[in-house]
PDB file of C-alpha atoms in Angstrom:
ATOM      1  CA  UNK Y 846     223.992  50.918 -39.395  1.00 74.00           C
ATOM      2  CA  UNK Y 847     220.556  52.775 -38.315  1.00 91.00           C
ATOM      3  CA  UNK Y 848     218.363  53.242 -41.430  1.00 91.00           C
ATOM      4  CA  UNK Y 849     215.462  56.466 -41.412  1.00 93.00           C
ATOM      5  CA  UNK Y 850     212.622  56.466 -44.211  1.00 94.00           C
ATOM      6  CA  UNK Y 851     212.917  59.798 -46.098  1.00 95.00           C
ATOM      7  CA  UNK Y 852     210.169  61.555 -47.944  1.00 95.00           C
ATOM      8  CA  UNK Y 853     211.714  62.662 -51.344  1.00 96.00           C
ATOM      9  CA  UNK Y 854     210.121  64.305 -54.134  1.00 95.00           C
ATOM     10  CA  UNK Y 855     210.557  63.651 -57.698  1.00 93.00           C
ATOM     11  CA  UNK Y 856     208.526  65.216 -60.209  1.00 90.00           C
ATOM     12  CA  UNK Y 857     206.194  66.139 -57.746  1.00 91.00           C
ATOM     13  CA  UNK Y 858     205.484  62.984 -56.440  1.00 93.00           C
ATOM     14  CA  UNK Y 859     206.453  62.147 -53.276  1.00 96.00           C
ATOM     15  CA  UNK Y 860     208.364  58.517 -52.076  1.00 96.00           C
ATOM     16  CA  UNK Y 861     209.296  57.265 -49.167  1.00 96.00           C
ATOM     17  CA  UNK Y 862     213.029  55.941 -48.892  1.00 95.00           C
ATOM     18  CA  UNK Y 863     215.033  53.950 -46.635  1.00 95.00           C
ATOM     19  CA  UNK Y 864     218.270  55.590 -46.073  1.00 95.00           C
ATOM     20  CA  UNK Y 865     221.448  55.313 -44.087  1.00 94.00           C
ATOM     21  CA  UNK Y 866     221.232  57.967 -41.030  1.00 93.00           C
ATOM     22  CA  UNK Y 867     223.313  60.756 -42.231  1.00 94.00           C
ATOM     23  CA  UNK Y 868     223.016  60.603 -45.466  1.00 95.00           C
ATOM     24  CA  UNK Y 869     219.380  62.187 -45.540  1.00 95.00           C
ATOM     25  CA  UNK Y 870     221.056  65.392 -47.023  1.00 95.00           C
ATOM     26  CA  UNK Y 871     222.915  63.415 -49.809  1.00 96.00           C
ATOM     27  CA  UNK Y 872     219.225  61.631 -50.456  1.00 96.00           C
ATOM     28  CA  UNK Y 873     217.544  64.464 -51.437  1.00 96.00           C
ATOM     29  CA  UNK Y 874     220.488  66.187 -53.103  1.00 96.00           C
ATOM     30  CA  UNK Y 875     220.246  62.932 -55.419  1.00 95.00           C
ATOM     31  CA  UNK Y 876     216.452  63.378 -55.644  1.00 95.00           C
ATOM     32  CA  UNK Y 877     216.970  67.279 -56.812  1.00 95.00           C
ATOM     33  CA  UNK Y 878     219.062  66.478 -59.632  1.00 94.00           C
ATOM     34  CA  UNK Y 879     216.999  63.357 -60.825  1.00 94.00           C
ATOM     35  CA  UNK Y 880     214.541  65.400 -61.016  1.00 94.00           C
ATOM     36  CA  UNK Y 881     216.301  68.331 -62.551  1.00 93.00           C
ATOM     37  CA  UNK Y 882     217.343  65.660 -65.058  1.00 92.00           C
ATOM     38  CA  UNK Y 883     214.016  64.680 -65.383  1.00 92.00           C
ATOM     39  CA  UNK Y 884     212.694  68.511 -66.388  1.00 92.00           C
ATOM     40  CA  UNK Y 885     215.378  68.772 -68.878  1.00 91.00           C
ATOM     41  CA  UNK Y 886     214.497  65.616 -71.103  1.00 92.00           C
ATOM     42  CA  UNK Y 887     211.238  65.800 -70.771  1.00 91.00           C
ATOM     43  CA  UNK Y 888     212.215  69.439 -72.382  1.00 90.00           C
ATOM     44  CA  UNK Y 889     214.861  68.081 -75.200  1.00 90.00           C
ATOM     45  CA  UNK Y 890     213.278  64.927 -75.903  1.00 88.00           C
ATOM     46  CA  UNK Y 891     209.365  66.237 -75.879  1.00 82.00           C
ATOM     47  CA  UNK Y 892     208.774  62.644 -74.073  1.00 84.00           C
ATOM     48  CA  UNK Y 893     205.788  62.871 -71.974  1.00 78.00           C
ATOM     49  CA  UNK Y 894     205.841  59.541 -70.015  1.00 88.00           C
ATOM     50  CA  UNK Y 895     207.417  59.502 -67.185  1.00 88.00           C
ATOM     51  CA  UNK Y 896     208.571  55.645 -67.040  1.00 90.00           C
ATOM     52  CA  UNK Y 897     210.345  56.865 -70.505  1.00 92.00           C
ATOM     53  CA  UNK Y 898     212.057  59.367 -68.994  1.00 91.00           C
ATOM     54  CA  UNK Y 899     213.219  57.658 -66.593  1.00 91.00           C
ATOM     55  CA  UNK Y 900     214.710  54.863 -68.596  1.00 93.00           C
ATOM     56  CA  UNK Y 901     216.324  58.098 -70.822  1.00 91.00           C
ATOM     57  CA  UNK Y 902     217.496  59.675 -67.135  1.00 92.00           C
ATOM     58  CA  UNK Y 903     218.953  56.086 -66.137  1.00 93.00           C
ATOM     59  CA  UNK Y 904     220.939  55.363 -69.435  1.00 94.00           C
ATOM     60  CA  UNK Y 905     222.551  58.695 -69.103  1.00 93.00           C
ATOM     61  CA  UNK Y 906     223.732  58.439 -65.319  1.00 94.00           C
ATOM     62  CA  UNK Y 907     224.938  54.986 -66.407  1.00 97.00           C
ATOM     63  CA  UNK Y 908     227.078  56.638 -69.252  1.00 97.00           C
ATOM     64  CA  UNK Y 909     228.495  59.017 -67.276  1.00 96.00           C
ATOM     65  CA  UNK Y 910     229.057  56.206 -64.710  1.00 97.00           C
ATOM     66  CA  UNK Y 911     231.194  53.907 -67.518  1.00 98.00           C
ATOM     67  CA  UNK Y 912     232.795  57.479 -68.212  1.00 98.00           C
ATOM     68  CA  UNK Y 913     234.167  58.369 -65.152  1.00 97.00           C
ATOM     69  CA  UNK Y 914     235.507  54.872 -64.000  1.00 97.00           C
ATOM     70  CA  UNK Y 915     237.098  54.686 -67.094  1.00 97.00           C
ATOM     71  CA  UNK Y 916     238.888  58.103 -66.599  1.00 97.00           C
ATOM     72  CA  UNK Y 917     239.510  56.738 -63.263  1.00 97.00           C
ATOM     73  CA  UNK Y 918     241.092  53.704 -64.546  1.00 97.00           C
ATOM     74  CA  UNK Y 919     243.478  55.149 -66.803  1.00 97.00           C
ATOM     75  CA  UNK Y 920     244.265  57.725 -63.809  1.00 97.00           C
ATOM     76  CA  UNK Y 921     245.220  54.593 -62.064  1.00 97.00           C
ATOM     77  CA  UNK Y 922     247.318  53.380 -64.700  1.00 97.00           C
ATOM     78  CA  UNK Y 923     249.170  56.387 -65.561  1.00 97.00           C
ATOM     79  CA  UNK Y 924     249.846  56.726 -61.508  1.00 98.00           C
ATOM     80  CA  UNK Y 925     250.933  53.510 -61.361  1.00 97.00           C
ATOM     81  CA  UNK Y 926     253.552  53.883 -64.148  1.00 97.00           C
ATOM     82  CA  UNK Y 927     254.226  57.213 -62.730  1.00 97.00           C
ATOM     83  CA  UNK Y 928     255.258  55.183 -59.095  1.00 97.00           C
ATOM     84  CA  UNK Y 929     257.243  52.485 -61.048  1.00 97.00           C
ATOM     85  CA  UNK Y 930     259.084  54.983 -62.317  1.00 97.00           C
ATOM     86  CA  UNK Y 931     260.246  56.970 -59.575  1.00 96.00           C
ATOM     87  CA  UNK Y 932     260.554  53.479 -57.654  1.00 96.00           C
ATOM     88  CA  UNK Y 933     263.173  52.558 -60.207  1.00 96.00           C
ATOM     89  CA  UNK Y 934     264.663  56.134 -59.805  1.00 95.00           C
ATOM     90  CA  UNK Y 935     265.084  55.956 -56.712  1.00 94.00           C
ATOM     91  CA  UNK Y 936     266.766  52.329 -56.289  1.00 92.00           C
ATOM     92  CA  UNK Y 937     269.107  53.625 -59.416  1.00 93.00           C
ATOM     93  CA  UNK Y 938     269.743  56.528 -57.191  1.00 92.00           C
ATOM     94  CA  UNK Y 939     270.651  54.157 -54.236  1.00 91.00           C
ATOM     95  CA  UNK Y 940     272.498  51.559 -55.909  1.00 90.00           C
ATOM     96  CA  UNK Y 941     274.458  54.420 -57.558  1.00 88.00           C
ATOM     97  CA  UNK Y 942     275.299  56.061 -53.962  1.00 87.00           C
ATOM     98  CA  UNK Y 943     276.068  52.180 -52.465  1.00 83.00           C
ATOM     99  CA  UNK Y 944     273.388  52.480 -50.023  1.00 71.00           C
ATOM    100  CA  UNK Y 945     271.061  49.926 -52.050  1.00 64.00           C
ATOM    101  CA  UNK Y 946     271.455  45.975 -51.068  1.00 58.00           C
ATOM    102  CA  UNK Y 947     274.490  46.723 -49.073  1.00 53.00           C
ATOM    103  CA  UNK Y 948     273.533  45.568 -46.018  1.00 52.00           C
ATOM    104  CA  UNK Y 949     272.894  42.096 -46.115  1.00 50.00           C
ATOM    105  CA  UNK Y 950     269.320  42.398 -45.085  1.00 51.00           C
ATOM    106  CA  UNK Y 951     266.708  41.383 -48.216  1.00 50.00           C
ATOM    107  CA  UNK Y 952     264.233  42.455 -46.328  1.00 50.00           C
ATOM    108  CA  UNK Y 953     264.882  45.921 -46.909  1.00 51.00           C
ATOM    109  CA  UNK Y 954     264.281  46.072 -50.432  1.00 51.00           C
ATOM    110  CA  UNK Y 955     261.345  47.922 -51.587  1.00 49.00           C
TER     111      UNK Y 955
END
Protein backbone atom coordinates (compact mmCIF):
# COMPACT_ATOMS: atom_id res chain seq x y z
CA UNK A 1 0.00 0.00 0.00
CA UNK A 2 1.52 3.52 -1.32
CA UNK A 3 1.46 6.06 1.55
CA UNK A 4 1.33 10.27 0.54
CA UNK A 5 2.13 12.93 3.41
CA UNK A 6 -0.93 15.23 3.67
CA UNK A 7 -0.95 18.76 4.94
CA UNK A 8 -4.01 19.01 7.34
CA UNK A 9 -5.09 21.81 9.35
CA UNK A 10 -6.35 21.77 12.78
CA UNK A 11 -6.98 24.78 14.63
CA UNK A 12 -5.06 26.61 12.32
CA UNK A 13 -2.06 24.83 12.56
CA UNK A 14 -0.94 22.95 9.94
CA UNK A 15 0.58 18.96 10.15
CA UNK A 16 1.89 16.88 7.95
CA UNK A 17 0.37 13.22 7.79
CA UNK A 18 1.19 10.01 6.35
CA UNK A 19 -1.79 8.57 4.75
CA UNK A 20 -2.95 5.65 2.69
CA UNK A 21 -3.30 6.91 -1.15
CA UNK A 22 -6.93 7.41 -1.50
CA UNK A 23 -7.90 8.18 1.51
CA UNK A 24 -6.53 11.90 1.36
CA UNK A 25 -10.26 13.02 1.14
CA UNK A 26 -11.32 10.93 4.25
CA UNK A 27 -7.99 12.63 6.04
CA UNK A 28 -9.06 15.90 5.94
CA UNK A 29 -12.77 15.17 6.34
CA UNK A 30 -11.43 13.71 9.82
CA UNK A 31 -9.29 16.84 10.31
CA UNK A 32 -12.57 19.21 9.66
CA UNK A 33 -14.55 17.71 12.27
CA UNK A 34 -11.66 17.46 14.91
CA UNK A 35 -11.40 20.63 14.53
CA UNK A 36 -15.04 21.52 14.46
CA UNK A 37 -15.01 19.53 17.70
CA UNK A 38 -12.30 21.42 18.82
CA UNK A 39 -14.26 25.07 18.28
CA UNK A 40 -17.18 23.75 20.07
CA UNK A 41 -15.45 22.81 23.51
CA UNK A 42 -13.27 25.26 23.54
CA UNK A 43 -16.87 27.21 23.34
CA UNK A 44 -18.86 24.95 26.11
CA UNK A 45 -16.07 24.22 28.27
CA UNK A 46 -14.30 27.95 28.18
CA UNK A 47 -10.91 25.70 28.14
CA UNK A 48 -8.25 27.63 26.53
CA UNK A 49 -5.40 25.06 26.16
CA UNK A 50 -5.32 23.30 23.44
CA UNK A 51 -3.57 19.93 24.79
CA UNK A 52 -6.87 20.10 27.17
CA UNK A 53 -9.02 20.16 24.54
CA UNK A 54 -7.76 17.72 22.96
CA UNK A 55 -7.75 15.21 25.75
CA UNK A 56 -11.75 16.55 26.19
CA UNK A 57 -12.10 15.97 22.07
CA UNK A 58 -10.39 12.38 22.50
CA UNK A 59 -12.53 11.11 25.52
CA UNK A 60 -15.60 12.00 23.62
CA UNK A 61 -14.74 10.21 20.18
CA UNK A 62 -13.76 7.31 22.45
CA UNK A 63 -17.35 7.37 24.05
CA UNK A 64 -19.03 7.46 21.10
CA UNK A 65 -16.61 4.72 19.90
CA UNK A 66 -17.66 2.22 23.13
CA UNK A 67 -21.27 3.49 22.05
CA UNK A 68 -21.56 2.44 18.76
CA UNK A 69 -19.77 -1.04 19.02
CA UNK A 70 -21.91 -1.71 21.68
CA UNK A 71 -25.09 -0.92 19.58
CA UNK A 72 -23.33 -2.93 17.08
CA UNK A 73 -22.94 -5.80 19.31
CA UNK A 74 -26.33 -6.18 20.43
CA UNK A 75 -27.33 -5.69 16.56
CA UNK A 76 -25.28 -8.76 16.19
CA UNK A 77 -26.93 -10.57 18.81
CA UNK A 78 -30.41 -9.82 18.09
CA UNK A 79 -29.50 -10.91 14.22
CA UNK A 80 -28.11 -13.82 15.30
CA UNK A 81 -31.17 -14.95 17.32
CA UNK A 82 -33.19 -13.58 14.57
CA UNK A 83 -31.16 -16.38 12.02
CA UNK A 84 -31.52 -19.19 14.67
CA UNK A 85 -34.83 -18.69 14.53
CA UNK A 86 -35.80 -18.81 11.08
CA UNK A 87 -33.03 -21.67 10.79
CA UNK A 88 -35.17 -23.69 13.14
CA UNK A 89 -38.29 -22.56 11.09
CA UNK A 90 -37.25 -23.60 8.33
CA UNK A 91 -35.88 -27.27 9.27
CA UNK A 92 -39.49 -27.53 11.24
CA UNK A 93 -40.89 -26.57 7.94
CA UNK A 94 -38.83 -29.36 6.17
CA UNK A 95 -39.05 -32.07 8.54
CA UNK A 96 -42.82 -31.34 8.57
CA UNK A 97 -43.02 -31.62 4.55
CA UNK A 98 -40.47 -34.98 4.73
CA UNK A 99 -37.93 -33.30 2.75
CA UNK A 100 -35.55 -32.83 5.93
CA UNK A 101 -32.91 -35.87 6.66
CA UNK A 102 -34.62 -38.02 4.17
CA UNK A 103 -32.05 -38.67 2.03
CA UNK A 104 -29.45 -40.42 3.66
CA UNK A 105 -26.87 -37.79 3.05
CA UNK A 106 -25.71 -35.90 6.62
CA UNK A 107 -24.02 -33.76 4.78
CA UNK A 108 -26.89 -31.88 3.76
CA UNK A 109 -27.96 -30.64 6.94
CA UNK A 110 -27.64 -27.05 7.57
Amino acid sequence: MSIEAVEIVILGRPYKVSCPLGQQDALRQAADQLTDKLIELRQRSKVSSNEQLAIMAALNFCHELCLEKDKNHQYSETMDKRIKMLQRTIEAALIEHGQYGDSGDEGTKP
